[in-house]
Coordinates of C-alpha atoms in Angstrom, one line a residue:
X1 CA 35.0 4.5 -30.5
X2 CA 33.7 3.2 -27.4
X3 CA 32.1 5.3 -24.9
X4 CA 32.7 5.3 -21.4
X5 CA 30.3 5.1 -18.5
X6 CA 30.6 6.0 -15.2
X7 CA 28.1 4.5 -13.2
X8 CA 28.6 4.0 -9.1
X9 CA 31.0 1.9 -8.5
X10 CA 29.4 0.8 -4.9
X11 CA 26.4 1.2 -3.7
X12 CA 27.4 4.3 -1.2
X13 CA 27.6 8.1 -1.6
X14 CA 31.1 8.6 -3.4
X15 CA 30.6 8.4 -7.2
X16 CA 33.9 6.7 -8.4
X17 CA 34.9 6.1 -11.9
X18 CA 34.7 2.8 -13.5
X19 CA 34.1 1.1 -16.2
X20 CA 30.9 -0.7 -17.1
X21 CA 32.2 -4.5 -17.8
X22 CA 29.4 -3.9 -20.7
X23 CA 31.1 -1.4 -22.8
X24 CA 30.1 -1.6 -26.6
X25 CA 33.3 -1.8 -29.1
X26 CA 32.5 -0.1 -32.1
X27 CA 34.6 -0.7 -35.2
X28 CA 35.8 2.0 -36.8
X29 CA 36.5 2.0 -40.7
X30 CA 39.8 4.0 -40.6
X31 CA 41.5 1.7 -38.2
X32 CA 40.4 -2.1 -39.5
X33 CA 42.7 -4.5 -38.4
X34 CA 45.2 -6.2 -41.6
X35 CA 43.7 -9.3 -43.3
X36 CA 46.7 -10.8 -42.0
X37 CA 46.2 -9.9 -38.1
X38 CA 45.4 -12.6 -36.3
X39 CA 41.8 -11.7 -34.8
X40 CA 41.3 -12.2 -31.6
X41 CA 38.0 -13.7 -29.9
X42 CA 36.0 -12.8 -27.1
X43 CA 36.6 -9.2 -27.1
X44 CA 40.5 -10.3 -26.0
X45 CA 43.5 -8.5 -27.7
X46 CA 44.9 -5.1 -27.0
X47 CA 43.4 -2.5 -29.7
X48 CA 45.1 -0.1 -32.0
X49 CA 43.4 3.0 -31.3
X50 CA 44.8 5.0 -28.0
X51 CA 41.6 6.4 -26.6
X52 CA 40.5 2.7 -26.8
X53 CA 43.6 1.5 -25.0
X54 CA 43.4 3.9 -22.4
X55 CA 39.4 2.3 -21.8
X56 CA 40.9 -0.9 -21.8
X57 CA 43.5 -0.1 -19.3
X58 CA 40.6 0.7 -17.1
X59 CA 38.6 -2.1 -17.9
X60 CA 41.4 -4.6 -16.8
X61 CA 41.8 -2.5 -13.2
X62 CA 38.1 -3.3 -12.9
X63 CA 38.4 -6.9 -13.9
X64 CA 41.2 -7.4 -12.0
X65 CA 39.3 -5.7 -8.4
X66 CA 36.5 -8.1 -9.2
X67 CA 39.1 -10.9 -9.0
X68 CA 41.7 -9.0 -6.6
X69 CA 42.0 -11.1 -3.1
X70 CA 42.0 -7.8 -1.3
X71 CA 38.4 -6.8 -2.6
X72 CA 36.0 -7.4 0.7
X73 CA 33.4 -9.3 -2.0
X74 CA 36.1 -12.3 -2.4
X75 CA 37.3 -12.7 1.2
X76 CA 36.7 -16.0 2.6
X77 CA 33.3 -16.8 4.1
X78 CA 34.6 -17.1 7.6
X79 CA 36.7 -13.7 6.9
X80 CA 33.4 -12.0 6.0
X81 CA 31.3 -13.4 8.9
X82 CA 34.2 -12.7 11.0
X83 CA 33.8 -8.3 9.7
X84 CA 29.9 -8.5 10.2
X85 CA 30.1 -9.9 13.4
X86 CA 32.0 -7.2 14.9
X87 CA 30.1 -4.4 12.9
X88 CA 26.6 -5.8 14.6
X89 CA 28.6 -6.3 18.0
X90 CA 29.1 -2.7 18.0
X91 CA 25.8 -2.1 16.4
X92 CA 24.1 -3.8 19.1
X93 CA 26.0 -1.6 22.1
X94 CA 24.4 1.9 21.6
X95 CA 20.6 0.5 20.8
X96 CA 21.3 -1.2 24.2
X97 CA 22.3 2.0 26.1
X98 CA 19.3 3.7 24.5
X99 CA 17.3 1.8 26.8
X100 CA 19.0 0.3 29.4
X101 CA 18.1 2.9 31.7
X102 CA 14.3 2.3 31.2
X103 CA 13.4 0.5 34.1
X104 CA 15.9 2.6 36.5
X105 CA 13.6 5.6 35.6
X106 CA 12.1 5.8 39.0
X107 CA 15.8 5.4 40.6
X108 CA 17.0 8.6 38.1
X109 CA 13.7 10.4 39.7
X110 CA 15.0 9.8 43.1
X111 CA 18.2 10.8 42.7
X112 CA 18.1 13.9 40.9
X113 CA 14.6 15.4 42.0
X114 CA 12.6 15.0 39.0
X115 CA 9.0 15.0 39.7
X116 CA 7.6 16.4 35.8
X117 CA 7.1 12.9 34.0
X118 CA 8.3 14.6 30.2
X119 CA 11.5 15.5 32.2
X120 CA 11.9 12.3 33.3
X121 CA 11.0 10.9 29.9
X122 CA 13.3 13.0 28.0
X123 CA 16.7 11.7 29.8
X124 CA 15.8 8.3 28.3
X125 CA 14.7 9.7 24.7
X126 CA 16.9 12.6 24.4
X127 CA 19.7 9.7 22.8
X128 CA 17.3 9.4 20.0
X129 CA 17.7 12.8 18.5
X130 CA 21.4 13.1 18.4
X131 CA 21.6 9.0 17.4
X132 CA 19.1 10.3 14.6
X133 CA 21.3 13.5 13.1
X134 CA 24.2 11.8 13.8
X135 CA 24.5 9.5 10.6
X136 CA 23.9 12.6 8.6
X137 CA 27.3 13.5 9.5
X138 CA 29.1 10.3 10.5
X139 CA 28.2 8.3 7.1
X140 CA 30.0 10.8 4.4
X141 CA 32.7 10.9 6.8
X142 CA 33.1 6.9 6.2
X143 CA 32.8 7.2 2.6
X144 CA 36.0 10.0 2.8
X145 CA 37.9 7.8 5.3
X146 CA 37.1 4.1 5.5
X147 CA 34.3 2.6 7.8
X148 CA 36.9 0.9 9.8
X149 CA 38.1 3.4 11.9
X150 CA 35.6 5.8 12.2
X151 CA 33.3 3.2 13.7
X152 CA 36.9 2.6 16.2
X153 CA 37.2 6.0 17.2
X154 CA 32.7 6.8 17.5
X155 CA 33.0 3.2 19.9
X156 CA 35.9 5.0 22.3
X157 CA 33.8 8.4 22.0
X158 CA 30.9 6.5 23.3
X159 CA 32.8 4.7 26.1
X160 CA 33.3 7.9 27.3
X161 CA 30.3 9.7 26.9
X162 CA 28.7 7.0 29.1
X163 CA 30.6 7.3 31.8
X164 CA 29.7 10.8 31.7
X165 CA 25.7 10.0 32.7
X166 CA 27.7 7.5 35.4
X167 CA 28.8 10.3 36.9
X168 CA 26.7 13.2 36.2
X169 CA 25.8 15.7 39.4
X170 CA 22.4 17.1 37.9
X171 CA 19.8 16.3 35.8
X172 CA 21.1 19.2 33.1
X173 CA 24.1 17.2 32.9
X174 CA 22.9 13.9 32.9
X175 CA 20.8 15.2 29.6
X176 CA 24.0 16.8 27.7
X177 CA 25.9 13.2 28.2
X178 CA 22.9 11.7 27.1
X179 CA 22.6 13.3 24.2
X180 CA 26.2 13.5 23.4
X181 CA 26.5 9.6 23.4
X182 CA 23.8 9.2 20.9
X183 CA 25.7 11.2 19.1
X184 CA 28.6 9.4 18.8
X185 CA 26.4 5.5 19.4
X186 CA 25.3 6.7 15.8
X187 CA 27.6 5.7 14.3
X188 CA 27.6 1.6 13.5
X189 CA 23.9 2.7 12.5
X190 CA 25.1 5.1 10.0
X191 CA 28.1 2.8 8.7
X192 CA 27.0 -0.6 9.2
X193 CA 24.2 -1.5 6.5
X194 CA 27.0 0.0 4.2
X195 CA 29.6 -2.4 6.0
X196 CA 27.3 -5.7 4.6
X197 CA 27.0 -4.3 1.3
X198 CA 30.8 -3.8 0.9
X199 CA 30.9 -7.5 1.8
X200 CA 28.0 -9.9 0.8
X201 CA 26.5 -9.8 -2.5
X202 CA 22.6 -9.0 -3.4
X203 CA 21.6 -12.5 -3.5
X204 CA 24.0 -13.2 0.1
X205 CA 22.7 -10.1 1.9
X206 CA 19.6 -10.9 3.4
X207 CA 21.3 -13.4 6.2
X208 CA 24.0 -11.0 7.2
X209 CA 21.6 -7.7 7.1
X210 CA 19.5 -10.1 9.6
X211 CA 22.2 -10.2 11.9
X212 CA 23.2 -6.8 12.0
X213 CA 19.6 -5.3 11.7
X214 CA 19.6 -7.7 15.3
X215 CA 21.3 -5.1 17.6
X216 CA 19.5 -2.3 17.2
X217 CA 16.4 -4.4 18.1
X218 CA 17.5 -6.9 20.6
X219 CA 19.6 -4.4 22.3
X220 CA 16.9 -2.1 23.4
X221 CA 15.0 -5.5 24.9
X222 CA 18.2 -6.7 26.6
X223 CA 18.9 -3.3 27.8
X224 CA 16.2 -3.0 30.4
X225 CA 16.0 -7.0 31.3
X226 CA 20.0 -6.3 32.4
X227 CA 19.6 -2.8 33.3
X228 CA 16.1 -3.0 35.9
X229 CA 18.3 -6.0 37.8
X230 CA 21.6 -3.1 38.2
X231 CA 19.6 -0.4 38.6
X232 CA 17.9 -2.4 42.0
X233 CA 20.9 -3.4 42.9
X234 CA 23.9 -1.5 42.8
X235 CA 22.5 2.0 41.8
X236 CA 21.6 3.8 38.2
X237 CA 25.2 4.7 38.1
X238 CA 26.5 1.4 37.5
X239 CA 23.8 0.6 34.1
X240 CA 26.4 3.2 32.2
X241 CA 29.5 1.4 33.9
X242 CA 28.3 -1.5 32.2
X243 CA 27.5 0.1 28.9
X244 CA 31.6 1.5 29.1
X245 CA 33.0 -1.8 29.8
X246 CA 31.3 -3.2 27.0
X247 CA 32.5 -0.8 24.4
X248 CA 35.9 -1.5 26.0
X249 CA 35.6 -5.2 25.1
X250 CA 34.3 -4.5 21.8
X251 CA 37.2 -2.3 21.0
X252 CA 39.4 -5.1 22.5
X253 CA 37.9 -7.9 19.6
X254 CA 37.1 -5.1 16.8
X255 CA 40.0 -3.0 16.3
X256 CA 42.9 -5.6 16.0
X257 CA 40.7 -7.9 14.3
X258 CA 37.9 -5.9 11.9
X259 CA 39.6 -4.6 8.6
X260 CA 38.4 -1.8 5.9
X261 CA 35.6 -3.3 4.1
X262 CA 34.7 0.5 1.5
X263 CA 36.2 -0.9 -1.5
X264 CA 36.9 2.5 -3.4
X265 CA 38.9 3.4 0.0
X266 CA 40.9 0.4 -0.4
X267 CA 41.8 0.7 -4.0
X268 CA 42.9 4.3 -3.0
X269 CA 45.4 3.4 -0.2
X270 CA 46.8 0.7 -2.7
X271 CA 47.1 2.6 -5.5
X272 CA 48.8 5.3 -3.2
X273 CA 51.2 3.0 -1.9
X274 CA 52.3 2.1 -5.4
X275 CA 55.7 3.8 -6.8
X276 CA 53.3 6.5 -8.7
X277 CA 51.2 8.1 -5.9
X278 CA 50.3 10.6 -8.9
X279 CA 48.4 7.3 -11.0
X280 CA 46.4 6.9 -8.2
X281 CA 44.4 10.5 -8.9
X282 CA 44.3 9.6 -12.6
X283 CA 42.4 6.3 -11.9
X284 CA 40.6 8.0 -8.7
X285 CA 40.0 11.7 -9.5
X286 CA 36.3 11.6 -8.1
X287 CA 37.4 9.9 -4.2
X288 CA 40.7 12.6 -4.6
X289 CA 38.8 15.0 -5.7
X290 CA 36.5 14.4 -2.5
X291 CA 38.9 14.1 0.1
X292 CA 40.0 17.7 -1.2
X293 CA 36.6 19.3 -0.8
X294 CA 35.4 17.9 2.1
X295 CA 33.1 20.5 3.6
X296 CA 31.4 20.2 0.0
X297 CA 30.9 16.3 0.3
X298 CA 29.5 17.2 3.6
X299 CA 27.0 19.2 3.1
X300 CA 26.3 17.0 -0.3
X301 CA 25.3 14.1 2.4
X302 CA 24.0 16.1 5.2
X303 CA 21.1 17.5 2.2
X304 CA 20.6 13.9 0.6
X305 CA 18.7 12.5 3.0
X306 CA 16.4 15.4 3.1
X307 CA 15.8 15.7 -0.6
X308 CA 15.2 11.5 -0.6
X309 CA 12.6 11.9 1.2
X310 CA 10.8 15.0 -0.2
X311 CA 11.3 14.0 -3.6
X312 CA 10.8 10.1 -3.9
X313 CA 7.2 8.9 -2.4
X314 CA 8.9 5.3 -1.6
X315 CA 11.4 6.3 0.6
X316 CA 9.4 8.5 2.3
X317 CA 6.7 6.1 3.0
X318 CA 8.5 3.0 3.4
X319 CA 10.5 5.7 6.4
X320 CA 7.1 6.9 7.6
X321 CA 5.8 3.1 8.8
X322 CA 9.4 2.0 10.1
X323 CA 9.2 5.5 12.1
X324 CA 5.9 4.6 13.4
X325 CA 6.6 1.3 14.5
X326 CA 9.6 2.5 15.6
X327 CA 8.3 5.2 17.6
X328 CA 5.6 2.8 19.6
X329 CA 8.5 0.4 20.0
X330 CA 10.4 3.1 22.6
X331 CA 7.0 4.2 23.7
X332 CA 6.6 0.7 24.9
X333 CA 9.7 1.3 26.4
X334 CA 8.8 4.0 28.7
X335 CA 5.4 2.9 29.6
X336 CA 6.3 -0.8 30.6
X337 CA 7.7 0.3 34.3
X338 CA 4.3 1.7 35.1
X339 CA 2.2 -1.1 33.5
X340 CA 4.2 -3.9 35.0
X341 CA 4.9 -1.9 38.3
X342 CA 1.3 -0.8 39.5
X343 CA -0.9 -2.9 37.0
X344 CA 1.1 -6.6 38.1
X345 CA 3.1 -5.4 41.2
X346 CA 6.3 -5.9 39.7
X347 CA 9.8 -4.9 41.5
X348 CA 12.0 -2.3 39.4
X349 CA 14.6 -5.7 38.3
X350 CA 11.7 -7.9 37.7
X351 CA 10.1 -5.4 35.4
X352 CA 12.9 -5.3 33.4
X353 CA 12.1 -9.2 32.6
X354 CA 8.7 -8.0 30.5
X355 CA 11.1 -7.1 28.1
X356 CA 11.5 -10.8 27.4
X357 CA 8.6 -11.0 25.1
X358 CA 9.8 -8.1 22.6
X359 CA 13.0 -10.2 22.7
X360 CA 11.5 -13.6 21.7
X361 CA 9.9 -12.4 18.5
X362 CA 12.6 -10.0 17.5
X363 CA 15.0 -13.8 18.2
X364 CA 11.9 -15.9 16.1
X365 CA 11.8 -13.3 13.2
X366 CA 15.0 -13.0 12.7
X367 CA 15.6 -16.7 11.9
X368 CA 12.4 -17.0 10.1
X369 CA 12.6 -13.7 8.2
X370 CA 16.3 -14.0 6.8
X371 CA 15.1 -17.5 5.3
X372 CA 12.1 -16.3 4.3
X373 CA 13.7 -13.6 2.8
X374 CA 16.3 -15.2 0.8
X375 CA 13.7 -18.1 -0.2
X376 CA 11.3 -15.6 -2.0
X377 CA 13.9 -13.1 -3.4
X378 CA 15.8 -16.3 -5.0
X379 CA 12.6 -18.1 -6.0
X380 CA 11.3 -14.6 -7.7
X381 CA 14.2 -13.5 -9.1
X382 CA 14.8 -17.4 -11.0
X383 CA 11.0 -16.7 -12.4
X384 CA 12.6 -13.1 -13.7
X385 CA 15.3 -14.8 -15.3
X386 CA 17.4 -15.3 -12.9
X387 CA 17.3 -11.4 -12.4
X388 CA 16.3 -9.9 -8.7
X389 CA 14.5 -6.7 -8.4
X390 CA 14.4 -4.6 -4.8
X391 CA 10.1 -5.3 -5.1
X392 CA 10.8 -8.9 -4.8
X393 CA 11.7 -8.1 -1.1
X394 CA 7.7 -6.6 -0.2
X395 CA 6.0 -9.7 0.0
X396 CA 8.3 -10.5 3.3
X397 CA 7.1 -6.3 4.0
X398 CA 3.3 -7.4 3.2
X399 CA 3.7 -10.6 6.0
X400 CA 5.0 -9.0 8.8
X401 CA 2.8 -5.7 8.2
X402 CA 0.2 -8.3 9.3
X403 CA 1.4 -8.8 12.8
X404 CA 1.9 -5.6 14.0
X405 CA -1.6 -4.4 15.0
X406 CA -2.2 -7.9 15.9
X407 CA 0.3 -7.6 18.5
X408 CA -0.9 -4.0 19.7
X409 CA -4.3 -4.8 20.1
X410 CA -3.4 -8.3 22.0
X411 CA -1.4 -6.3 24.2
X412 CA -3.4 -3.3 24.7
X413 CA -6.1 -4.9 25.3
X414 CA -5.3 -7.9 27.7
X415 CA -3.2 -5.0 29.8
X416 CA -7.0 -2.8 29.8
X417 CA -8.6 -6.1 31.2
X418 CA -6.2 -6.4 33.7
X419 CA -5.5 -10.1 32.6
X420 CA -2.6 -11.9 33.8
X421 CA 0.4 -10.5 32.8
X422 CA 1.6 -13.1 30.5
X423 CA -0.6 -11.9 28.4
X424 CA 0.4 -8.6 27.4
X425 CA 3.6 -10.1 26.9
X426 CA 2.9 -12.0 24.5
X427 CA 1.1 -9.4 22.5
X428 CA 4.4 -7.7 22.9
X429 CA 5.8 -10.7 21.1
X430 CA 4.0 -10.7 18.7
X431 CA 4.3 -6.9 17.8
X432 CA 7.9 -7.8 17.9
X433 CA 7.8 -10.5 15.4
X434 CA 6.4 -8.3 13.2
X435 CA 8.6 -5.7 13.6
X436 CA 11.3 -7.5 12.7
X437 CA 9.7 -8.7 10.0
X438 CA 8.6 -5.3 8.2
X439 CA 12.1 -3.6 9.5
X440 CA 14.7 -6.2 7.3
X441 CA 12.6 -6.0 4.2
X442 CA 13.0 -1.9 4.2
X443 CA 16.0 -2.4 4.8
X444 CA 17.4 -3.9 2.2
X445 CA 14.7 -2.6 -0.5
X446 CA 16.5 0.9 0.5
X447 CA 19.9 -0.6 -0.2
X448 CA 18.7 -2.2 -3.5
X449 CA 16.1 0.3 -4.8
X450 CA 18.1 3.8 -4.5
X451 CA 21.6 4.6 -6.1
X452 CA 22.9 6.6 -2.6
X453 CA 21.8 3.7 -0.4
X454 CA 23.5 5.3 2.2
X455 CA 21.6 8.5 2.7
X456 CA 18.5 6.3 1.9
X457 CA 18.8 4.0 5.0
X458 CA 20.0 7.5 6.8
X459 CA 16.9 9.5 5.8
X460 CA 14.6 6.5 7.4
X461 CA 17.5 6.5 10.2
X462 CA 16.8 10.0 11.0
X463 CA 12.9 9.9 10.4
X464 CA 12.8 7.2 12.6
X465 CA 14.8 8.0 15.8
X466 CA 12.6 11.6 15.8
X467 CA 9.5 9.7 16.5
X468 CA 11.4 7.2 18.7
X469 CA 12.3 10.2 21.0
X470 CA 8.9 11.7 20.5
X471 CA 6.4 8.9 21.7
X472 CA 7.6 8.6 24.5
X473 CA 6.9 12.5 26.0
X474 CA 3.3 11.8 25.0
X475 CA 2.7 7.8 26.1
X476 CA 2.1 8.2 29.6
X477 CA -0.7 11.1 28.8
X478 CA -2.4 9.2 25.8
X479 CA -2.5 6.2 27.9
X480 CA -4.4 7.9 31.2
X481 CA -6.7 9.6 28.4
X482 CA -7.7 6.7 26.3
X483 CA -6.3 3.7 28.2
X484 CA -4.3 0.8 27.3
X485 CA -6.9 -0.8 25.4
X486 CA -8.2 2.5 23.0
X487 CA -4.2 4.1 22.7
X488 CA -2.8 0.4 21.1
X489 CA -6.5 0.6 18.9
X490 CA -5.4 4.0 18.0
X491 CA -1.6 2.9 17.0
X492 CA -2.7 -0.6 15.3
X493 CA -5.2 1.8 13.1
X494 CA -2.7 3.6 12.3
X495 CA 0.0 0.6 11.4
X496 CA -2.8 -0.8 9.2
X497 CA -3.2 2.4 7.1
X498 CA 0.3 2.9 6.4
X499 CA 1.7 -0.7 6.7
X500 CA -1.0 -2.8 4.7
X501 CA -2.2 -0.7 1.3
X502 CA 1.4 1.0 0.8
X503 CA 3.3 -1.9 0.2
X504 CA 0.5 -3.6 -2.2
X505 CA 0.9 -0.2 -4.2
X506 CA 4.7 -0.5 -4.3
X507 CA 4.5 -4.1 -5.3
X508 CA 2.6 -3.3 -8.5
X509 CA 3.9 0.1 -9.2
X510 CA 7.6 0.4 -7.3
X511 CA 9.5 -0.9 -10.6
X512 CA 7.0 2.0 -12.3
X513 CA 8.2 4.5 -10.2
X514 CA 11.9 3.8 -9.9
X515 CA 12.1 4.1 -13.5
X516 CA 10.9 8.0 -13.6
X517 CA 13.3 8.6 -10.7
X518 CA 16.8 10.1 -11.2
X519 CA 17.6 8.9 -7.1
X520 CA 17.3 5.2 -8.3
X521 CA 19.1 2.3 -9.7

């Protein structure tokens, strides 16, 4: 008889049974069909033998979902674009808050008395270490509940979170609100690479991934250009007004318009709603079972992450260079009010518009690494046969790992020489650009490479957002020690050792790897 499989059905944390569409019928002797029988063709026909039947029951559910309307996969293309657009709207809000504050520094100084510079460092970067344990949390409770509303419900949390910090009457407070709406801005990070996958295809991925992996890059450059201009203005108060009203306008478009895109989720709630709610736990035990032990599912995906990336050497590397560049990416964030303020004589708005150049080549890469991306995986994967692999997405990882300590050395330097201040912007571009660049290719070689792709693109989430809070504390003190010019040298040497030889090596030995690890496909 044939045997069944029970591979993941998505490419998330819940393990739900199905049926591999590849299932080998075996004939047994006993049980030959009649001379007479007319024998079917194709594998069609209904067989004789229960156990079989009860297999091809459950092959036909699975055929039928691949073909089902309601299945996210076979929405239309305007449907689908309509979902990720919404998912990276709210993805792009809490990246944007992260930062928006960063030129107001000086004005949350002044208002609540804070002369020790980590202090004043840590109200920006304390978001980063609840917005990096929060997906440890928030993503198994999307795979128990639907993404749909738990990203609802984390974008009303956040409104009000924010206008906590508007209102906060000391500097203790002002942290706790802070920290609180990372916490809960987590949550489109956690949920939204998971949101693309449910919806786009391998070979369709890399243009929508682009667009969400966007907002939490563009948003912490918008963030300060907007937020230096409010702070001047009308007061620090009013930057987390304007991060509020926003999450009230994206609420407005995403709740009445975004639908559940976790297809095991869906396939529950139908089956539920059929005349035989008990059916549903025969052909879903594993998601019942789960929603029934959820404190165990829990700690399942808060201990995933973790053991990712102690026990597979490609997640924790491919983590380790997105953390660093990650990490000099807020530290640029923190230092750019001084560089701009007493290096060019900038005003507190008008340094807010030096974020421009981190903009522009996060804006170029994105249009030129999605096609890029596509182009290569589609022309490698026709030379394989027609059959994509997740190293076919390094050689877009090798490119941009090129730019990076371009861009910090252009930038550090010109800013040491005291140059004009177009310039160091445009090292800034540049490190952009090839930010971008390395951060998409990760991206999807986690959701490609590694059966839980959820707690893979959590585990560089999480190792990522520590060293984004961390830089910053220490940016202000490397810089008066070693200068602009020797602290970028120091950073670009370490973005060539870990972002030039490590993915070479994965390039030519990923696929070797892979294969001797139980955590991937």
């Amino acid at each position: 008889m044939s045997k069944l499989s029970e591979p993941p059905l998505d490419r998330h944390e819940i393990r739900v049974p199905s049926v591999s569409t590849s299932v080998t019928h075996v004939q047994d002797k006993d049980h030959q069909m009649p001379a007479t029988s007319p024998m079917p063709t194709g594998g069609e026909g209904e067989s004789a033998i229960p156990s079989d039947k009860e297999q091809e029951a459950l092959e036909n559910s699975e055929d039928d979902w691949e073909h089902d309307p309601v299945n996210p996969r076979n929405w239309s293309s305007g449907k689908k674009w309509t979902a990720i657009a919404i998912v990276s709207f709210y993805t792009f809000i809490p990246p944007l808050a992260s930062s928006m504050m960063a030129p107001g520094l000086p004005k949350v100084a002044e208002k609540f008395d804070i002369t020790n510079p980590t202090i004043l460092a840590m109200t920006l970067s304390i978001f980063l270490i609840s917005f990096a344990l929060g997906p440890l949390f928030i993503a198994p409770l999307s795979e128990m509940y639907g993404r749909t509303w738990v990203l609802h419900i984390a974008n009303l949390v956040f409104l009000a979170f924010n206008l906590g910090c508007a209102f906060s009457p000391t500097t203790g407070s002002l942290i706790a609100f802070r920290f609180l709406a990372g916490w809960a801005g987590s949550a489109p990070i956690a949920i939204g690479g998971g949101s693309v996958s449910d919806v786009f295809s391998e070979r369709e991925r890399a243009g929508a991934m682009a667009l969400y992996s966007l907002g939490p890059l563009i948003g912490p450059v918008i963030g300060p250009i907007a937020g230096g201009f409010i702070a001047e203005t009308v007061g620090i108060k009013w930057v987390f007004v304007v991060i509020g009203v926003l999450c009230g306008v994206s609420a407005l478009i995403g709740i009445p318009l975004l639908r559940e895109t976790y297809s095991p989720v869906i396939r529950l709630r139908l089956a539920r709603k059929s005349r035989d709610p008990e059916k549903a736990a025969l052909q879903h035990p594993t998601l019942v079972a789960a929603q029934q032990s959820k404190w165990y599912i829990l700690w399942i995906n808060l201990s995933r992450p973790a053991m990712m990336l102690a026990r597979s050497f490609i997640c924790f590397v491919l983590s380790l260079y997105m953390a660093l560049i990650y990490g000099i990416y807020y530290l640029m964030f923190t230092t750019f009010p001084t560089l701009f303020s007493d290096t060019y004589h900038f005003s507190i708005g008008v340094s807010g518009l030096a974020y421009i150049g981190l903009g522009f080549g996060f804006i170029s890469s994105t249009m030129f690494s999605a096609k890029l991306l596509n182009g290569m995986y589609t022309k490698l994967a026709d030379k394989n046969g027609g059959k994509g692999t997740p190293e076919m997405r390094i050689p877009a990882l090798i490119i941009g790992s090129l730019f990076v300590p371009v861009g910090l050395l252009w930038y550090g330097w010109s800013a040491q020489a005291k140059i004009h201040w177009i310039m160091p912007i445009i090292g800034s571009a540049i490190f952009g650009f090839g930010l971008m660049t390395t951060y998409l290719p990760i991206q999807l070689y986690l959701v490609d490479a590694f059966t839980y792709a959820a707690s893979a693109v959590s585990a560089a989430a999480v190792f990522r957002s520590l060293l984004g809070f961390a830089f910053p504390l220490f940016g202000e003190q490397m810089y008066a020690k070693l200068g602009y010019g020797g602290g970028n040298s120091l950073l670009a040497g370490l973005a060539i050792v870990i972002g030039i030889p490590f993915p070479i090596w994965i390039w030519y030995k990923g696929e070797e790897m892979r294969k001797r690890s139980p955590l991937t496909r």
